[in-house]
Amino acid sequence: MLKPAEMIARLRRARRLVHEIHVGTDIPQIQSILRHADQNLHWALWNLGEIDELRPDLPGSVKPAARAKPKPGARKRAKKR
């Protein structure tokens, strides 16, 4: 069984690898999957007491992709409902 310090070191390494892959790809599906992986690794570290922040957007973590702007008619349809 791994000791907490060993788990923390491996989780941090996993986050670095996820970040490297995220930066190295332009495939949106892969980037989305990697953001979810980073979030889960963040929560694993949080549960081990290594992270105090509730958001996984700490320095070195994978940042979410910019959202596409909504189509002009999309808001009008949403307001009518």
mmCIF file of N, CA and C in Angstrom:
data_model
loop_
_atom_site.group_PDB
_atom_site.id
_atom_site.type_symbol
_atom_site.label_atom_id
_atom_site.label_comp_id
_atom_site.label_asym_id
_atom_site.label_seq_id
_atom_site.Cartn_x
_atom_site.Cartn_y
_atom_site.Cartn_z
ATOM 1 N N MET A 1 0.841 -1.174 0.000
ATOM 2 C CA MET A 1 0.000 0.000 0.000
ATOM 3 C C MET A 1 0.894 1.248 0.000
ATOM 4 N N LEU A 2 0.478 2.246 -0.794
ATOM 5 C CA LEU A 2 1.256 3.483 -0.879
ATOM 6 C C LEU A 2 1.041 4.358 0.347
ATOM 7 N N LYS A 3 2.100 5.026 0.736
ATOM 8 C CA LYS A 3 2.002 6.008 1.817
ATOM 9 C C LYS A 3 1.428 7.299 1.231
ATOM 10 N N PRO A 4 0.813 8.137 2.076
ATOM 11 C CA PRO A 4 0.245 9.389 1.564
ATOM 12 C C PRO A 4 1.245 10.234 0.766
ATOM 13 N N ALA A 5 2.475 10.331 1.222
ATOM 14 C CA ALA A 5 3.478 11.128 0.504
ATOM 15 C C ALA A 5 3.736 10.566 -0.897
ATOM 16 N N GLU A 6 3.724 9.244 -1.032
ATOM 17 C CA GLU A 6 3.920 8.617 -2.341
ATOM 18 C C GLU A 6 2.722 8.881 -3.254
ATOM 19 N N MET A 7 1.520 8.802 -2.688
ATOM 20 C CA MET A 7 0.319 9.090 -3.474
ATOM 21 C C MET A 7 0.341 10.530 -3.972
ATOM 22 N N ILE A 8 0.683 11.445 -3.096
ATOM 23 C CA ILE A 8 0.716 12.865 -3.445
ATOM 24 C C ILE A 8 1.717 13.111 -4.569
ATOM 25 N N ALA A 9 2.893 12.531 -4.465
ATOM 26 C CA ALA A 9 3.919 12.710 -5.501
ATOM 27 C C ALA A 9 3.436 12.173 -6.845
ATOM 28 N N ARG A 10 2.793 11.020 -6.849
ATOM 29 C CA ARG A 10 2.305 10.431 -8.098
ATOM 30 C C ARG A 10 1.135 11.217 -8.680
ATOM 31 N N LEU A 11 0.263 11.716 -7.820
ATOM 32 C CA LEU A 11 -0.858 12.527 -8.296
ATOM 33 C C LEU A 11 -0.359 13.832 -8.910
ATOM 34 N N ARG A 12 0.637 14.443 -8.292
ATOM 35 C CA ARG A 12 1.208 15.679 -8.845
ATOM 36 C C ARG A 12 1.872 15.406 -10.198
ATOM 37 N N ARG A 13 2.561 14.287 -10.303
ATOM 38 C CA ARG A 13 3.187 13.909 -11.576
ATOM 39 C C ARG A 13 2.116 13.683 -12.633
ATOM 40 N N ALA A 14 1.030 13.025 -12.256
ATOM 41 C CA ALA A 14 -0.066 12.778 -13.197
ATOM 42 C C ALA A 14 -0.660 14.092 -13.698
ATOM 43 N N ARG A 15 -0.803 15.061 -12.809
ATOM 44 C CA ARG A 15 -1.336 16.368 -13.228
ATOM 45 C C ARG A 15 -0.387 17.054 -14.205
ATOM 46 N N ARG A 16 0.922 16.934 -13.961
ATOM 47 C CA ARG A 16 1.890 17.530 -14.892
ATOM 48 C C ARG A 16 1.779 16.878 -16.270
ATOM 49 N N LEU A 17 1.633 15.547 -16.297
ATOM 50 C CA LEU A 17 1.505 14.838 -17.570
ATOM 51 C C LEU A 17 0.224 15.239 -18.298
ATOM 52 N N VAL A 18 -0.872 15.349 -17.560
ATOM 53 C CA VAL A 18 -2.143 15.771 -18.153
ATOM 54 C C VAL A 18 -1.983 17.157 -18.771
ATOM 55 N N HIS A 19 -1.320 18.050 -18.050
ATOM 56 C CA HIS A 19 -1.118 19.412 -18.551
ATOM 57 C C HIS A 19 -0.270 19.403 -19.826
ATOM 58 N N GLU A 20 0.786 18.609 -19.853
ATOM 59 C CA GLU A 20 1.647 18.530 -21.037
ATOM 60 C C GLU A 20 0.861 18.062 -22.254
ATOM 61 N N ILE A 21 0.020 17.055 -22.062
ATOM 62 C CA ILE A 21 -0.775 16.537 -23.177
ATOM 63 C C ILE A 21 -1.802 17.579 -23.614
ATOM 64 N N HIS A 22 -2.441 18.228 -22.646
ATOM 65 C CA HIS A 22 -3.449 19.245 -22.962
ATOM 66 C C HIS A 22 -2.842 20.367 -23.801
ATOM 67 N N VAL A 23 -1.656 20.811 -23.435
ATOM 68 C CA VAL A 23 -0.976 21.877 -24.177
ATOM 69 C C VAL A 23 -0.550 21.382 -25.558
ATOM 70 N N GLY A 24 -0.267 20.106 -25.675
ATOM 71 C CA GLY A 24 0.249 19.550 -26.916
ATOM 72 C C GLY A 24 -0.792 19.086 -27.913
ATOM 73 N N THR A 25 -2.077 19.267 -27.616
ATOM 74 C CA THR A 25 -3.108 18.839 -28.556
ATOM 75 C C THR A 25 -4.060 19.979 -28.856
ATOM 76 N N ASP A 26 -4.666 19.896 -30.027
ATOM 77 C CA ASP A 26 -5.699 20.870 -30.374
ATOM 78 C C ASP A 26 -7.032 20.167 -30.640
ATOM 79 N N ILE A 27 -7.158 18.935 -30.181
ATOM 80 C CA ILE A 27 -8.390 18.167 -30.360
ATOM 81 C C ILE A 27 -9.322 18.471 -29.184
ATOM 82 N N PRO A 28 -10.444 19.131 -29.436
ATOM 83 C CA PRO A 28 -11.333 19.550 -28.347
ATOM 84 C C PRO A 28 -11.803 18.413 -27.438
ATOM 85 N N GLN A 29 -12.109 17.256 -28.008
ATOM 86 C CA GLN A 29 -12.573 16.137 -27.186
ATOM 87 C C GLN A 29 -11.493 15.686 -26.212
ATOM 88 N N ILE A 30 -10.261 15.622 -26.686
ATOM 89 C CA ILE A 30 -9.146 15.219 -25.822
ATOM 90 C C ILE A 30 -8.923 16.274 -24.746
ATOM 91 N N GLN A 31 -8.990 17.542 -25.117
ATOM 92 C CA GLN A 31 -8.820 18.609 -24.131
ATOM 93 C C GLN A 31 -9.892 18.535 -23.050
ATOM 94 N N SER A 32 -11.121 18.260 -23.444
ATOM 95 C CA SER A 32 -12.212 18.145 -22.471
ATOM 96 C C SER A 32 -11.980 16.974 -21.519
ATOM 97 N N ILE A 33 -11.589 15.846 -22.058
ATOM 98 C CA ILE A 33 -11.310 14.666 -21.235
ATOM 99 C C ILE A 33 -10.177 14.960 -20.257
ATOM 100 N N LEU A 34 -9.156 15.660 -20.730
ATOM 101 C CA LEU A 34 -8.020 15.986 -19.871
ATOM 102 C C LEU A 34 -8.408 16.972 -18.774
ATOM 103 N N ARG A 35 -9.327 17.900 -19.063
ATOM 104 C CA ARG A 35 -9.809 18.806 -18.014
ATOM 105 C C ARG A 35 -10.522 18.022 -16.918
ATOM 106 N N HIS A 36 -11.305 17.020 -17.324
ATOM 107 C CA HIS A 36 -11.982 16.181 -16.325
ATOM 108 C C HIS A 36 -10.963 15.372 -15.517
ATOM 109 N N ALA A 37 -9.951 14.857 -16.196
ATOM 110 C CA ALA A 37 -8.905 14.108 -15.494
ATOM 111 C C ALA A 37 -8.195 15.004 -14.482
ATOM 112 N N ASP A 38 -7.874 16.232 -14.897
ATOM 113 C CA ASP A 38 -7.208 17.164 -13.994
ATOM 114 C C ASP A 38 -8.093 17.484 -12.798
ATOM 115 N N GLN A 39 -9.380 17.640 -13.039
ATOM 116 C CA GLN A 39 -10.303 17.932 -11.939
ATOM 117 C C GLN A 39 -10.324 16.777 -10.936
ATOM 118 N N ASN A 40 -10.364 15.549 -11.428
ATOM 119 C CA ASN A 40 -10.363 14.395 -10.528
ATOM 120 C C ASN A 40 -9.052 14.277 -9.762
ATOM 121 N N LEU A 41 -7.937 14.549 -10.421
ATOM 122 C CA LEU A 41 -6.647 14.525 -9.729
ATOM 123 C C LEU A 41 -6.582 15.630 -8.679
ATOM 124 N N HIS A 42 -7.134 16.786 -9.013
ATOM 125 C CA HIS A 42 -7.210 17.895 -8.055
ATOM 126 C C HIS A 42 -7.959 17.455 -6.800
ATOM 127 N N TRP A 43 -9.120 16.805 -6.984
ATOM 128 C CA TRP A 43 -9.921 16.390 -5.821
ATOM 129 C C TRP A 43 -9.232 15.296 -5.019
ATOM 130 N N ALA A 44 -8.476 14.440 -5.694
ATOM 131 C CA ALA A 44 -7.713 13.428 -4.958
ATOM 132 C C ALA A 44 -6.691 14.112 -4.051
ATOM 133 N N LEU A 45 -5.999 15.112 -4.580
ATOM 134 C CA LEU A 45 -5.031 15.857 -3.763
ATOM 135 C C LEU A 45 -5.735 16.635 -2.660
ATOM 136 N N TRP A 46 -6.894 17.181 -2.959
ATOM 137 C CA TRP A 46 -7.674 17.922 -1.960
ATOM 138 C C TRP A 46 -8.045 17.001 -0.797
ATOM 139 N N ASN A 47 -8.481 15.780 -1.120
ATOM 140 C CA ASN A 47 -8.851 14.817 -0.080
ATOM 141 C C ASN A 47 -7.659 14.362 0.747
ATOM 142 N N LEU A 48 -6.471 14.473 0.191
ATOM 143 C CA LEU A 48 -5.258 14.141 0.941
ATOM 144 C C LEU A 48 -4.724 15.349 1.711
ATOM 145 N N GLY A 49 -5.436 16.469 1.640
ATOM 146 C CA GLY A 49 -5.045 17.657 2.392
ATOM 147 C C GLY A 49 -3.961 18.494 1.744
ATOM 148 N N GLU A 50 -3.691 18.264 0.465
ATOM 149 C CA GLU A 50 -2.612 18.984 -0.211
ATOM 150 C C GLU A 50 -3.065 20.271 -0.873
ATOM 151 N N ILE A 51 -4.349 20.426 -1.096
ATOM 152 C CA ILE A 51 -4.875 21.595 -1.792
ATOM 153 C C ILE A 51 -5.982 22.191 -0.945
ATOM 154 N N ASP A 52 -5.948 23.511 -0.766
ATOM 155 C CA ASP A 52 -6.993 24.199 -0.010
ATOM 156 C C ASP A 52 -8.055 24.807 -0.915
ATOM 157 N N GLU A 53 -7.712 25.065 -2.164
ATOM 158 C CA GLU A 53 -8.640 25.692 -3.099
ATOM 159 C C GLU A 53 -9.718 24.701 -3.530
ATOM 160 N N LEU A 54 -10.918 25.203 -3.726
ATOM 161 C CA LEU A 54 -11.999 24.338 -4.187
ATOM 162 C C LEU A 54 -12.022 24.200 -5.698
ATOM 163 N N ARG A 55 -11.405 25.130 -6.392
ATOM 164 C CA ARG A 55 -11.385 25.079 -7.852
ATOM 165 C C ARG A 55 -10.076 24.467 -8.334
ATOM 166 N N PRO A 56 -10.141 23.623 -9.378
ATOM 167 C CA PRO A 56 -8.923 23.003 -9.886
ATOM 168 C C PRO A 56 -8.113 23.890 -10.812
ATOM 169 N N ASP A 57 -8.372 25.196 -10.839
ATOM 170 C CA ASP A 57 -7.628 26.077 -11.728
ATOM 171 C C ASP A 57 -6.453 26.736 -11.014
ATOM 172 N N LEU A 58 -5.705 25.943 -10.299
ATOM 173 C CA LEU A 58 -4.513 26.423 -9.606
ATOM 174 C C LEU A 58 -3.366 26.554 -10.600
ATOM 175 N N PRO A 59 -2.305 27.293 -10.249
ATOM 176 C CA PRO A 59 -1.165 27.378 -11.167
ATOM 177 C C PRO A 59 -0.680 25.986 -11.550
ATOM 178 N N GLY A 60 -0.502 25.790 -12.842
ATOM 179 C CA GLY A 60 -0.042 24.501 -13.331
ATOM 180 C C GLY A 60 -1.160 23.548 -13.681
ATOM 181 N N SER A 61 -2.397 23.890 -13.336
ATOM 182 C CA SER A 61 -3.499 23.001 -13.692
ATOM 183 C C SER A 61 -4.011 23.357 -15.076
ATOM 184 N N VAL A 62 -4.791 22.489 -15.622
ATOM 185 C CA VAL A 62 -5.339 22.683 -16.954
ATOM 186 C C VAL A 62 -6.454 23.717 -16.888
ATOM 187 N N LYS A 63 -6.376 24.720 -17.717
ATOM 188 C CA LYS A 63 -7.395 25.765 -17.755
ATOM 189 C C LYS A 63 -8.513 25.347 -18.710
ATOM 190 N N PRO A 64 -9.764 25.682 -18.385
ATOM 191 C CA PRO A 64 -10.854 25.346 -19.299
ATOM 192 C C PRO A 64 -10.733 26.123 -20.607
ATOM 193 N N ALA A 65 -11.195 25.538 -21.676
ATOM 194 C CA ALA A 65 -11.162 26.201 -22.972
ATOM 195 C C ALA A 65 -12.154 27.354 -22.979
ATOM 196 N N ALA A 66 -11.863 28.341 -23.796
ATOM 197 C CA ALA A 66 -12.773 29.482 -23.907
ATOM 198 C C ALA A 66 -14.096 29.010 -24.495
ATOM 199 N N ARG A 67 -15.178 29.530 -23.967
ATOM 200 C CA ARG A 67 -16.499 29.144 -24.459
ATOM 201 C C ARG A 67 -16.803 29.880 -25.752
ATOM 202 N N ALA A 68 -17.498 29.189 -26.629
ATOM 203 C CA ALA A 68 -17.917 29.811 -27.876
ATOM 204 C C ALA A 68 -19.023 30.819 -27.580
ATOM 205 N N LYS A 69 -19.047 31.886 -28.358
ATOM 206 C CA LYS A 69 -20.090 32.889 -28.169
ATOM 207 C C LYS A 69 -21.422 32.312 -28.647
ATOM 208 N N PRO A 70 -22.515 32.585 -27.924
ATOM 209 C CA PRO A 70 -23.814 32.062 -28.359
ATOM 210 C C PRO A 70 -24.252 32.730 -29.656
ATOM 211 N N LYS A 71 -25.045 32.004 -30.429
ATOM 212 C CA LYS A 71 -25.582 32.562 -31.661
ATOM 213 C C LYS A 71 -26.557 33.674 -31.302
ATOM 214 N N PRO A 72 -26.649 34.713 -32.133
ATOM 215 C CA PRO A 72 -27.511 35.850 -31.794
ATOM 216 C C PRO A 72 -28.945 35.466 -31.464
ATOM 217 N N GLY A 73 -29.534 34.519 -32.164
ATOM 218 C CA GLY A 73 -30.923 34.134 -31.918
ATOM 219 C C GLY A 73 -31.102 33.208 -30.731
ATOM 220 N N ALA A 74 -30.025 32.650 -30.211
ATOM 221 C CA ALA A 74 -30.125 31.666 -29.124
ATOM 222 C C ALA A 74 -30.692 32.283 -27.856
ATOM 223 N N ARG A 75 -30.284 33.481 -27.527
ATOM 224 C CA ARG A 75 -30.773 34.131 -26.306
ATOM 225 C C ARG A 75 -32.244 34.492 -26.430
ATOM 226 N N LYS A 76 -32.658 34.948 -27.593
ATOM 227 C CA LYS A 76 -34.055 35.330 -27.788
ATOM 228 C C LYS A 76 -34.968 34.130 -27.591
ATOM 229 N N ARG A 77 -34.568 32.981 -28.130
ATOM 230 C CA ARG A 77 -35.388 31.775 -27.965
ATOM 231 C C ARG A 77 -35.458 31.374 -26.504
ATOM 232 N N ALA A 78 -34.357 31.487 -25.791
ATOM 233 C CA ALA A 78 -34.329 31.089 -24.385
ATOM 234 C C ALA A 78 -35.222 31.991 -23.546
ATOM 235 N N LYS A 79 -35.290 33.281 -23.862
ATOM 236 C CA LYS A 79 -36.097 34.216 -23.085
ATOM 237 C C LYS A 79 -37.590 33.996 -23.289
ATOM 238 N N LYS A 80 -38.001 33.499 -24.447
ATOM 239 C CA LYS A 80 -39.416 33.313 -24.745
ATOM 240 C C LYS A 80 -40.028 32.154 -23.975
ATOM 241 N N ARG A 81 -39.227 31.227 -23.512
ATOM 242 C CA ARG A 81 -39.761 30.036 -22.830
ATOM 243 C C ARG A 81 -40.329 30.328 -21.513
#
